[in-house]
XYZ file of C-alpha atoms in Angstrom:
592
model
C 6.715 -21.980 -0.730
C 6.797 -18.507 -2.182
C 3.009 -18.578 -2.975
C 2.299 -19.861 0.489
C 4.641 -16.975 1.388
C 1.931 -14.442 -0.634
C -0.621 -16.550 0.577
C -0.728 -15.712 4.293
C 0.659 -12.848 4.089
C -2.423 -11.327 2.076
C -5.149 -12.941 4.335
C -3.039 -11.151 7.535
C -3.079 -8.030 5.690
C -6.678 -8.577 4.724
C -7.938 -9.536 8.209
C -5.798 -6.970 9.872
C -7.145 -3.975 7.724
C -10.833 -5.290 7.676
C -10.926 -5.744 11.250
C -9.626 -1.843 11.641
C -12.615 -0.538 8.575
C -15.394 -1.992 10.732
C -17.631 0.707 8.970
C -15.478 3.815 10.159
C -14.143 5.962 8.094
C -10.348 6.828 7.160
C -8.542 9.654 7.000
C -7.991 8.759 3.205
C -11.912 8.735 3.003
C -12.454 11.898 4.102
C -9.468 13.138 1.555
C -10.823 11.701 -1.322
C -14.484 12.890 -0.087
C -13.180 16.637 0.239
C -10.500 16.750 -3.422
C -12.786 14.230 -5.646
C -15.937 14.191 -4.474
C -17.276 17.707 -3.378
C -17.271 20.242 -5.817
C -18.001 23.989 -6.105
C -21.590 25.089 -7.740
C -23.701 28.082 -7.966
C -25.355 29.580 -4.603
C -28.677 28.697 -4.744
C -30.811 32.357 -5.427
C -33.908 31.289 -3.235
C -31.517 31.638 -0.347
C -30.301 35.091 1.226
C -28.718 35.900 4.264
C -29.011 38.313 7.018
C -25.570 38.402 8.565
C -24.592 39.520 11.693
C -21.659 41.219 11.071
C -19.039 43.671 12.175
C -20.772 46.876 10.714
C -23.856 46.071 12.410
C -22.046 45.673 15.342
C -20.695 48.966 15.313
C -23.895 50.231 13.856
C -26.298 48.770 17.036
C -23.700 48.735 19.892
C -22.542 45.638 21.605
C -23.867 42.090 21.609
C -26.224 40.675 21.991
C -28.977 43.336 21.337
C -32.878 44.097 22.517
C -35.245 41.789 21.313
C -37.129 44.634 19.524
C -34.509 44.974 17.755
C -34.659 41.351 16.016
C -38.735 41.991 16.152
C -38.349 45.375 14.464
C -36.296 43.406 11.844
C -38.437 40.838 11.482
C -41.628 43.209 10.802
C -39.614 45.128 8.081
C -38.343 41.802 6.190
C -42.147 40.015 6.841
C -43.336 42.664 4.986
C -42.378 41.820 1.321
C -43.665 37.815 2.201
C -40.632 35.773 2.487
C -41.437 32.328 1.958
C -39.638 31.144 5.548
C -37.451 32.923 7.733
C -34.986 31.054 9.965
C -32.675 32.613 12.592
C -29.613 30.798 13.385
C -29.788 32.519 17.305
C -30.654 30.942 20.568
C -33.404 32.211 22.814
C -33.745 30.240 25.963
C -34.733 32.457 28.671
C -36.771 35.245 28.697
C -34.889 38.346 29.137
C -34.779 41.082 31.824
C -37.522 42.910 29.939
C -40.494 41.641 29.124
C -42.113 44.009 27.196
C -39.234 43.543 24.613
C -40.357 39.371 24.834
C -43.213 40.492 23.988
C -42.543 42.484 20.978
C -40.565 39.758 19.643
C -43.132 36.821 20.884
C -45.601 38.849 18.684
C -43.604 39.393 15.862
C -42.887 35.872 15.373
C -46.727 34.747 15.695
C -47.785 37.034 13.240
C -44.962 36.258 10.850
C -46.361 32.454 10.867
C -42.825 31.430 9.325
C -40.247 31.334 11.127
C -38.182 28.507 12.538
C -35.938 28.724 15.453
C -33.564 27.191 16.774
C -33.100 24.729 19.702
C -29.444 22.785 20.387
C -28.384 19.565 22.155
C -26.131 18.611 24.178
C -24.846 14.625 23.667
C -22.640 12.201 25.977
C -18.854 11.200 24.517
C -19.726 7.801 22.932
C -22.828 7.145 21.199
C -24.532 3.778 20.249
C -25.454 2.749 16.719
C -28.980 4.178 16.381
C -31.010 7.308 17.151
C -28.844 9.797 18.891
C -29.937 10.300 22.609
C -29.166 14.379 23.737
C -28.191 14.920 27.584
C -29.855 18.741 27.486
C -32.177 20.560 25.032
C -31.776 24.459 24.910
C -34.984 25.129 23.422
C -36.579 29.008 22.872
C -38.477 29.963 25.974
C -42.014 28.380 26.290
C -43.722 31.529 24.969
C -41.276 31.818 21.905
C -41.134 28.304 20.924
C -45.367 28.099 21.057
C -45.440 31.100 18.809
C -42.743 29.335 16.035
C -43.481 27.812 12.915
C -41.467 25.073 13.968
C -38.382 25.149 15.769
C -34.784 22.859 14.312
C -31.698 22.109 16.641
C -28.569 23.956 14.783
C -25.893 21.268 15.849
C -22.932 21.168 13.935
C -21.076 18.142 14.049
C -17.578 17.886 13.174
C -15.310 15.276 12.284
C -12.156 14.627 14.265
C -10.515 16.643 11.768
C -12.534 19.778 12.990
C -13.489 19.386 9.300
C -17.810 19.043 8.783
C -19.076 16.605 6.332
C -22.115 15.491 7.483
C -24.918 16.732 9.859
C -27.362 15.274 11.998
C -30.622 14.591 10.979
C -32.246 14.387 13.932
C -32.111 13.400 17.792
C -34.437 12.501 20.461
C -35.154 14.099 23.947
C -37.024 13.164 26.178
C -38.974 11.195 23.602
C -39.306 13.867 21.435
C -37.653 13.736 17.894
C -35.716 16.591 17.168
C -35.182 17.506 13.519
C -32.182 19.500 11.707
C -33.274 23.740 11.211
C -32.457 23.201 7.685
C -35.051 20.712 7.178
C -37.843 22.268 8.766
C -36.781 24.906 6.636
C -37.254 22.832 3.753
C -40.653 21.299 4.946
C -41.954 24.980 5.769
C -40.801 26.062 2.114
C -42.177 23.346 0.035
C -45.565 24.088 1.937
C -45.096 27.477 1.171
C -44.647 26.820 -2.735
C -47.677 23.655 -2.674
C -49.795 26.694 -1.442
C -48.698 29.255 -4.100
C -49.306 26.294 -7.000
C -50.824 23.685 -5.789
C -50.254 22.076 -9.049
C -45.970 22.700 -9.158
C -44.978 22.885 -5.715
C -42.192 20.811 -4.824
C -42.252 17.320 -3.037
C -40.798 17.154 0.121
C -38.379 14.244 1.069
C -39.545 11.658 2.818
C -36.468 11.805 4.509
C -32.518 12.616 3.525
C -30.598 9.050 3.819
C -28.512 8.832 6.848
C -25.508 6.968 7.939
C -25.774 4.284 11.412
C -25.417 7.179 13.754
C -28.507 9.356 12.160
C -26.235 11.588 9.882
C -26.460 12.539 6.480
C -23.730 13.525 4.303
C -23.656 17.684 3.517
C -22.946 18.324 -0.207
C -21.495 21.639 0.185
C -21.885 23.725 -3.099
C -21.538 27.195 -1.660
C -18.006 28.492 -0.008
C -17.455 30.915 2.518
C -18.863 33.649 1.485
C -21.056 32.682 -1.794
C -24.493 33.058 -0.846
C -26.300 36.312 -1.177
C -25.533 38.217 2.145
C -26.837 42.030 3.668
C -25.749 43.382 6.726
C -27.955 42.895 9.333
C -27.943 46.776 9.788
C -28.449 47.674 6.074
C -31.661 45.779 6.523
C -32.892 47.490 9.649
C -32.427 50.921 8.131
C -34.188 50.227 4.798
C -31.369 50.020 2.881
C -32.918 46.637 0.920
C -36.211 47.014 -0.036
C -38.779 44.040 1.844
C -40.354 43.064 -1.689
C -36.741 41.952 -2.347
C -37.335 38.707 0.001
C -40.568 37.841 -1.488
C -41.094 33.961 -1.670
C -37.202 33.430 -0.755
C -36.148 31.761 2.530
C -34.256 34.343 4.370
C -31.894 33.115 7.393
C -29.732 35.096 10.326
C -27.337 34.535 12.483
C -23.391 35.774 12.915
C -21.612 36.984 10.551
C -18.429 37.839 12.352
C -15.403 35.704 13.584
C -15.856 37.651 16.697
C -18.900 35.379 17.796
C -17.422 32.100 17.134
C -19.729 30.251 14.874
C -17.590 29.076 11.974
C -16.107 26.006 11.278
C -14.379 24.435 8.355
C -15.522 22.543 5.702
C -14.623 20.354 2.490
C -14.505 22.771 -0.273
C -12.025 24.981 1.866
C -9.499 24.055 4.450
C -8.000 27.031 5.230
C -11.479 29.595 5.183
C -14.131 28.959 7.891
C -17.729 29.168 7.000
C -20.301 30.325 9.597
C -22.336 28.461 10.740
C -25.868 30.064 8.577
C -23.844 29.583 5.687
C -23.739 25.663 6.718
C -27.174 25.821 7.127
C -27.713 27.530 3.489
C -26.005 24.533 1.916
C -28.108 21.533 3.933
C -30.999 23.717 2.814
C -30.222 23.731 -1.139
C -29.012 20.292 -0.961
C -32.732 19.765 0.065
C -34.318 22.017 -2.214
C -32.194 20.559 -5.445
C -33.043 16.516 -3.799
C -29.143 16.345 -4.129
C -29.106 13.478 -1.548
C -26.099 11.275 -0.766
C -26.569 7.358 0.577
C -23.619 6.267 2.431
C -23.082 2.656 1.337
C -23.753 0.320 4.677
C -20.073 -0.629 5.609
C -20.557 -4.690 4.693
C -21.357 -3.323 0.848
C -17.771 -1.842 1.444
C -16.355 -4.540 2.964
C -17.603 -6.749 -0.332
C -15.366 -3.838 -2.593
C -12.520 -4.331 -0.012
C -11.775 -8.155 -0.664
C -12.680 -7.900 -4.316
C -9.940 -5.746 -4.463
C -7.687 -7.738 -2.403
C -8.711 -10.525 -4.437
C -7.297 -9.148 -7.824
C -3.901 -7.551 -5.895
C -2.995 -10.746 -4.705
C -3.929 -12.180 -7.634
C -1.940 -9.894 -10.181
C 0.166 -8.095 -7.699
C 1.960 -11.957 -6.915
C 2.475 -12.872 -10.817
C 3.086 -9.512 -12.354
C 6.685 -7.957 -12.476
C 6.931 -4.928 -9.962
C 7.070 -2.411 -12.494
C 4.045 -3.574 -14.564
C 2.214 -3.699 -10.718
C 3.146 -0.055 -9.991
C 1.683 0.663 -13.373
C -1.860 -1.382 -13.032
C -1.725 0.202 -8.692
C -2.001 3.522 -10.626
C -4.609 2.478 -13.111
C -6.849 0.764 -10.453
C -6.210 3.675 -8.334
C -7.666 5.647 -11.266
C -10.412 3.732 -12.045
C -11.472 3.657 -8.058
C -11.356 7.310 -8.058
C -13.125 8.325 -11.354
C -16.151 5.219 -10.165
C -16.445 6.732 -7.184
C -17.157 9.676 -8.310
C -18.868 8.880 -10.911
C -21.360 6.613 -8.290
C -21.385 10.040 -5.770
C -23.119 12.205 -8.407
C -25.799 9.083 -8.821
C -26.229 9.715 -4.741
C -23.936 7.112 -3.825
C -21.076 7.755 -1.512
C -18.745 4.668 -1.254
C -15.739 4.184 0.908
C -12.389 4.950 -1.583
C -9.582 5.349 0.874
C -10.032 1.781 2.294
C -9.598 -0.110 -0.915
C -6.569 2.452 -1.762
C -5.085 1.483 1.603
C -5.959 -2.195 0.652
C -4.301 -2.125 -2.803
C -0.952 -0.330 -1.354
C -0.861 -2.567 1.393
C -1.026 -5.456 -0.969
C 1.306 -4.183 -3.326
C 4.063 -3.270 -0.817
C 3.013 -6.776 0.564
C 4.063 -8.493 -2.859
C 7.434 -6.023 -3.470
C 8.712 -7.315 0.527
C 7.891 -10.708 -0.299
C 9.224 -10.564 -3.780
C 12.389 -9.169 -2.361
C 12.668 -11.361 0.425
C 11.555 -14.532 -1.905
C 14.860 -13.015 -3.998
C 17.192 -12.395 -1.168
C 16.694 -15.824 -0.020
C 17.203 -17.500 -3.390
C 20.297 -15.174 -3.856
C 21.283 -17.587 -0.136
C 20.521 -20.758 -0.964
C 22.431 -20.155 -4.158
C 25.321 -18.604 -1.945
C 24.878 -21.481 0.005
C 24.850 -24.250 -2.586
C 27.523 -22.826 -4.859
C 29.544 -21.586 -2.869
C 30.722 -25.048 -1.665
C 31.547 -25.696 -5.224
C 32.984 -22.600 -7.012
C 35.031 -19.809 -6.606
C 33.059 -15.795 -4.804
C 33.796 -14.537 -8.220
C 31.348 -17.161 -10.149
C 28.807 -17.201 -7.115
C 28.225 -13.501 -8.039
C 28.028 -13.662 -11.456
C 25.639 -16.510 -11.489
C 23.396 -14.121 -8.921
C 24.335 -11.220 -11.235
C 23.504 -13.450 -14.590
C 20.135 -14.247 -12.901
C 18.086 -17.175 -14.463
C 19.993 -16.764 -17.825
C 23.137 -17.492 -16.170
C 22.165 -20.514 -14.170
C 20.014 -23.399 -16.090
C 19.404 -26.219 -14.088
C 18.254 -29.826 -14.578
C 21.006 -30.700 -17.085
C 23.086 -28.788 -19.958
C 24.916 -30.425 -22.999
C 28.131 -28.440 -23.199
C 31.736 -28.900 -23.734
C 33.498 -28.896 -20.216
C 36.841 -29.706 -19.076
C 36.868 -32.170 -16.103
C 39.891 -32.311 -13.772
C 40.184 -35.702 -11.764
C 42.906 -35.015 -8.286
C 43.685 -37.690 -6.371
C 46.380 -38.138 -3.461
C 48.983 -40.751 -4.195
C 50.200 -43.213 -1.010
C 47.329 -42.921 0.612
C 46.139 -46.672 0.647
C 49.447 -47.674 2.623
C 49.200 -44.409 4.674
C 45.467 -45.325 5.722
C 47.337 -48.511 7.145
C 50.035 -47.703 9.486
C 48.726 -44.195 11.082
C 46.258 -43.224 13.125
C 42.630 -42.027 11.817
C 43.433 -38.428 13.113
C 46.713 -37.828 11.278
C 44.952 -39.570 8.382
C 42.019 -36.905 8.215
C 44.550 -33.943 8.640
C 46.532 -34.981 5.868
C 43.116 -35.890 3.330
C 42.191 -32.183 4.239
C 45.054 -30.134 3.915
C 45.578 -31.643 0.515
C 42.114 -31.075 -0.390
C 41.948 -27.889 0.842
C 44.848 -27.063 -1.158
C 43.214 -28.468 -4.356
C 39.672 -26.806 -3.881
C 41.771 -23.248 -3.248
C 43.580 -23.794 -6.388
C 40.436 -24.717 -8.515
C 38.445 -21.657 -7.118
C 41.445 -19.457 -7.716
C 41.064 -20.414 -11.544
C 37.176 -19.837 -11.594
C 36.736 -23.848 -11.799
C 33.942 -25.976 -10.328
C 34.475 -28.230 -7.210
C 32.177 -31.035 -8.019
C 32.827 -33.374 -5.225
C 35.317 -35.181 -3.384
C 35.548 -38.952 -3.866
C 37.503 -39.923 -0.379
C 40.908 -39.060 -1.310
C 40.162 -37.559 -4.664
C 38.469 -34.463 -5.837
C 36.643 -33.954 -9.415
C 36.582 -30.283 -10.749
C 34.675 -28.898 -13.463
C 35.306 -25.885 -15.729
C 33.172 -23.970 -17.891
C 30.315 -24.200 -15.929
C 27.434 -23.166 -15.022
C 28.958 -20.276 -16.112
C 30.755 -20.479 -19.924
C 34.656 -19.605 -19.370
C 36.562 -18.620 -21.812
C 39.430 -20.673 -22.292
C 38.565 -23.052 -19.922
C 41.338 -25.889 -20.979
C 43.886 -23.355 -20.319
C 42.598 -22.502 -16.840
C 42.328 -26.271 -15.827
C 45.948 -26.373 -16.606
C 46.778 -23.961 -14.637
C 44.778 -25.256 -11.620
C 46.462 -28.318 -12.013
C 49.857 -26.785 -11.661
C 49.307 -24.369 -9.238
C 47.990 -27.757 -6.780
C 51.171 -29.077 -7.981
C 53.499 -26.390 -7.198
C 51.601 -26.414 -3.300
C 51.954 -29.998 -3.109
C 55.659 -29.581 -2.932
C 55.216 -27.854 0.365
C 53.179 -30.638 1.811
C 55.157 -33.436 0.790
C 57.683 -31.992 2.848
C 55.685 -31.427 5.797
C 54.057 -34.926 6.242
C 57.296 -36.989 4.813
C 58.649 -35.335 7.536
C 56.036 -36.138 10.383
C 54.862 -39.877 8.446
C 58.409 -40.749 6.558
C 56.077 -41.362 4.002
C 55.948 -39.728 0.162
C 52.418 -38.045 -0.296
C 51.536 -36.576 -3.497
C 49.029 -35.702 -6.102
C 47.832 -37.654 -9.038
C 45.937 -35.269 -11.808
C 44.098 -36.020 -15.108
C 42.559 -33.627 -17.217
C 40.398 -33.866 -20.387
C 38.100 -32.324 -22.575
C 34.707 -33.011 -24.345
C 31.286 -32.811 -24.145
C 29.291 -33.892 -21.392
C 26.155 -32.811 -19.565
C 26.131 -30.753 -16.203
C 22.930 -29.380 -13.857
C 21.464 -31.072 -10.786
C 21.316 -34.144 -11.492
C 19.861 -37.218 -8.845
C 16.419 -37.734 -7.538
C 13.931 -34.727 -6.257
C 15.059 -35.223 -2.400
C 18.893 -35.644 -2.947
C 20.289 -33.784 -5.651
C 24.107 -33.184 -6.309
C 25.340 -30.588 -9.007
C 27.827 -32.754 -11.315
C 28.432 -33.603 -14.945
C 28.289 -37.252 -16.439
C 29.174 -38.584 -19.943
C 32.245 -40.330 -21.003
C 34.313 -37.142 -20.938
C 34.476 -37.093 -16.914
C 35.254 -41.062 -17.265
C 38.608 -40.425 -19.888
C 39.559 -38.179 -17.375
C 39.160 -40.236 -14.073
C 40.750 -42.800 -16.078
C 43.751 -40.485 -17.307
C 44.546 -39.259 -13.279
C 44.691 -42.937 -12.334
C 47.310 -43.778 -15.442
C 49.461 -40.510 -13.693
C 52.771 -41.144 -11.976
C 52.752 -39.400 -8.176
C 53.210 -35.397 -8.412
C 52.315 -35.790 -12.118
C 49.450 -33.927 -14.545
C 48.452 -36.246 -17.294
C 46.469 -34.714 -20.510
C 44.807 -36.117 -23.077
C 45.270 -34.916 -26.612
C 41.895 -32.924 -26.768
C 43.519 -30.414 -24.079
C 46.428 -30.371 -25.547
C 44.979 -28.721 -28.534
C 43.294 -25.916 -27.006
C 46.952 -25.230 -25.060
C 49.574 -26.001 -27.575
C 52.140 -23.009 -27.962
C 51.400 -22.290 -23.951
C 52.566 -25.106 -21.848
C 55.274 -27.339 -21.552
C 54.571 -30.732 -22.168
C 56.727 -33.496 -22.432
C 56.454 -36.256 -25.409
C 53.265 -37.574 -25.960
C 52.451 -41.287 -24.966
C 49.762 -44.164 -26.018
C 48.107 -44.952 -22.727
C 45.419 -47.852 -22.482
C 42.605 -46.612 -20.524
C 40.100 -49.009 -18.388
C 37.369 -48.942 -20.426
C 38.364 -48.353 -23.659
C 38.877 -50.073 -26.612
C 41.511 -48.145 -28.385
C 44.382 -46.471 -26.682
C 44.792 -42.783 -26.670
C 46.909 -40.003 -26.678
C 48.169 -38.405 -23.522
C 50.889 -35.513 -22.814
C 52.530 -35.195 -19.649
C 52.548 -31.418 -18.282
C 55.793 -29.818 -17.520
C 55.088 -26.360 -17.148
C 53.750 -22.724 -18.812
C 56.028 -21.536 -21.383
């Protein structure tokens, strides 16, 4: 029952929590992705920035400014022969002057590197597949003819507000759409095949991406890492041109004030702007530091594997030595996944981690409950037969203090039985007949309990108790004694009553002895009854019939273990059914 118990309850927990993964990502994911997996590095040096900032702000007036402006800027910095030069603004219309379009038309056509940007606009839910955008705000047609190559700047973040990963590309109208960053790239390792043909760099055939087009953004750089000059200092000349020779220089704001910055993995609590996103997709590319996001039925694979061994271990192992191997698997998940992240491998960790707690706090319910129900049925089985106090030391004892199936030990057996009934059962009615049976065995079984002693059965008018088990008693003769004459001391009360209501003499019949014998459950696998056998319960059956009415009847074996303690009148030779030789018995009288 209890591994059927384990049984379902793991598949429910398995179905339940694969049917919920289904490929998306966690909340524990993303965790583990952010502490374990990304870590801090070394801004890549081919990279600088041009940020828009608050000093150039105050330094050119108000924003946005003249287009001459960014072509006057673009002259001065195209002039030392930057490799590529990306700016991280939007141009869509042409503005109120044209001669200033101009300018800045021309400035990008005879730079012959620069990539602009272009940004889409997407519907609430998308499909599986290529991404689909609503709107395209591209450059103006002039602008975008006289590009290098123009890259949509969309930053997507995760419902955490947190970004991890970045589109690769979209469609529009047809027309495929690809990430600034890797045109970037593309226009770069062109640049360097050109400069040495012979060591230029190979460009990717294409960054891995996830079902939904996105690839996963390795963030080395935080806020504020990569080389950065005010977008001012390098209008006035303050940084000489030659110092952005072969490097890829990108703008765009600088400034909390125009609300491009966003949080990412490597800090929560500092946003980075948005060029400075764009910096790290870019050196990700340059250093082929991809990441493949394992397809979500690979995961699923991991997810029952683990669920496999929990159930496995987790339903034979002792909850402490389970806590101990949760934390070691936990361990090893961690430290593979990592280890499998740096090889360009990004697997899903906070599933399996949900999977392996679920599964463990699965096996410590059903352990408990599996326990609080055998603590019952114990309740329930020996509580008919002994007294609270041994019910909750047997529970208490656990499986040391209960052994079942049959125990040699030396016991003292204690055989009641009501004298008169026979001619009772004759001349009254079956009701009166039952009320008088059960107030005397109630009597009996309250006496026995009170002494810690076993009720074994009843045997119609007659009740068998056992002490000194399951539990070993310690001077268990003794207490059988004393059960005995505390049932004969209530008897007294009884006899009264009923002799009164029958005008018949009722009383009790008791014979104790002591030897060994063997207790447990003892019968066949459907019916089962908790009793001792062996010729010790028999000399005592035998000795309660040979008592006289309202009498206790020991044999010489008890009698030893209570000399010195209890009256006893002089002993007798009594000639017992069933045996050969006669034996010595000792009527009770009372403690001393």
């Amino acid at each position: 029952m209890r591994r059927r118990l384990f049984t379902v309850w793991g598949v429910l927990i398995g179905i339940a929590l694969f049917l919920v993964y289904r490929g998306y990502p966690s909340s524990l994911d993303s965790w583990v992705e952010d502490r374990v997996y990304q870590r801090q590095g070394f801004a890549d040096s081919r990279i600088v920035l041009i940020g828009i900032d608050d000093e150039s702000i105050r330094s050119l007036g108000q924003w946005p400014w003249p287009r001459s402006v960014h072509a006057e800027l673009l002259d001065r910095i195209s002039s030392g022969h930057p490799a590529v030069v990306a700016f991280d603004l939007t141009f869509q219309v042409p503005s109120s002057s044209p001669g200033e379009d101009a300018a800045w038309v021309e400035a990008v056509s005879k730079a012959g590197n620069v990539v602009l940007p272009t940004y889409g606009t997407f519907p609430p839910f998308q499909k599986r597949g290529v991404v689909q955008a609503l709107t395209l705000a591209d450059p103006f047609d002039a602008l975008r003819e006289a590009a290098a190559a123009v890259g949509h700047i969309n930053v997507m973040a995760d419902q955490d507000q947190i970004v991890r990963r970045s589109l690769l590309r979209f469609e529009y109208k047809g027309r495929a759409v690809n990430h600034m960053a890797w045109e970037i790239y593309r226009l770069y390792a062109t640049h360097v095949q050109d400069r040495n043909p012979s060591g230029g760099i190979r460009p990717l055939e294409s960054p891995p991406v996830d079902e939904f087009g996105r690839f996963v953004v390795p963030f080395t750089g935080i806020p504020g890492q990569y080389e950065m000059f005010s977008y001012a200092s390098v209008l006035r000349g303050d940084i000489p041109a030659d110092y952005f020779a072969d490097k890829i220089v990108m703008i765009g704001p600088y400034t909390a004030s125009l609300q491009d910055n966003y949080v990412t993995p490597l800090d929560h609590h500092t946003p980075m702007y948005g060029v400075e996103i764009h910096a790290n997709i870019v050196q990700a590319l340059l250093e082929n530091n991809e990441k493949k996001t394992v397809e979500w039925h690979w995961n699923a694979l991991l997810l029952l594997i683990m669920g496999a061994a929990a159930y496995v271990f987790f339903r034979l192992v002792h909850p402490v030595y389970s806590l101990l191997m949760l934390a070691v698997l936990t361990a090893l998940l961690l430290a593979g996944g990592r280890w499998l992240y740096d090889k360009g491998l990004l697997i899903s960790i906070g599933y399996p981690l949900i999977f392996l707690g679920a599964f463990y706090l699965a096996a410590l319910l059903l352990r408990y409950f599996y326990e609080w129900t055998e603590r019952r049925r114990v309740t329930e089985i020996f509580g008919r037969y002994v007294a609270p106090q041994v019910v909750n030391q047997i529970l208490s004892a656990g499986r040391d203090g209960l052994k079942l199936g049959g125990v040699r030990r030396t016991l003292t057996v204690m055989f009641v039985d009501i004298r008169g009934f026979t001619s009772l059962s004759e001349s009254s009615e079956p009701e009166e007949i039952v009320s008088v049976v059960n107030e005397y065995l109630d009597l009996a079984a309250r006496c026995i309990f009170r002494y810690e002693g076993t009720l074994d059965k009843f045997i119609g008018d007659a009740a068998m108790a056992i002490f000194n088990a399951p539990l070993e008693q310690e001077d268990h003769a003794f207490k059988a004694v004393q059960a005995a004459l505390a049932i004969q001391n209530g008897a007294a009360e009884l006899e009264s009553k009923w002799k009164a209501r029958l005008n018949r003499e009722i009383s009790f019949g008791i014979g104790i002895h002591t030897g060994p014998a063997v207790f447990g459950n003892i019968g066949s696998r459907k019916r089962m009854d908790y009793t001792a056998i062996g010729d010790t319960v028999n000399t005592a059956a035998r000795l309660e019939s040979r008592a006289k009415p309202g009498r206790i009847l020991l044999s010489e074996a008890v009698y030893v273990q209570i000399e010195g303690r209890v009256a006893v009148s002089r002993s007798g030779f009594y000639q017992l059914k069933g045996k050969e030789q006669e034996i010595v018995a000792y009527e009770v009288e009372g403690l001393l």
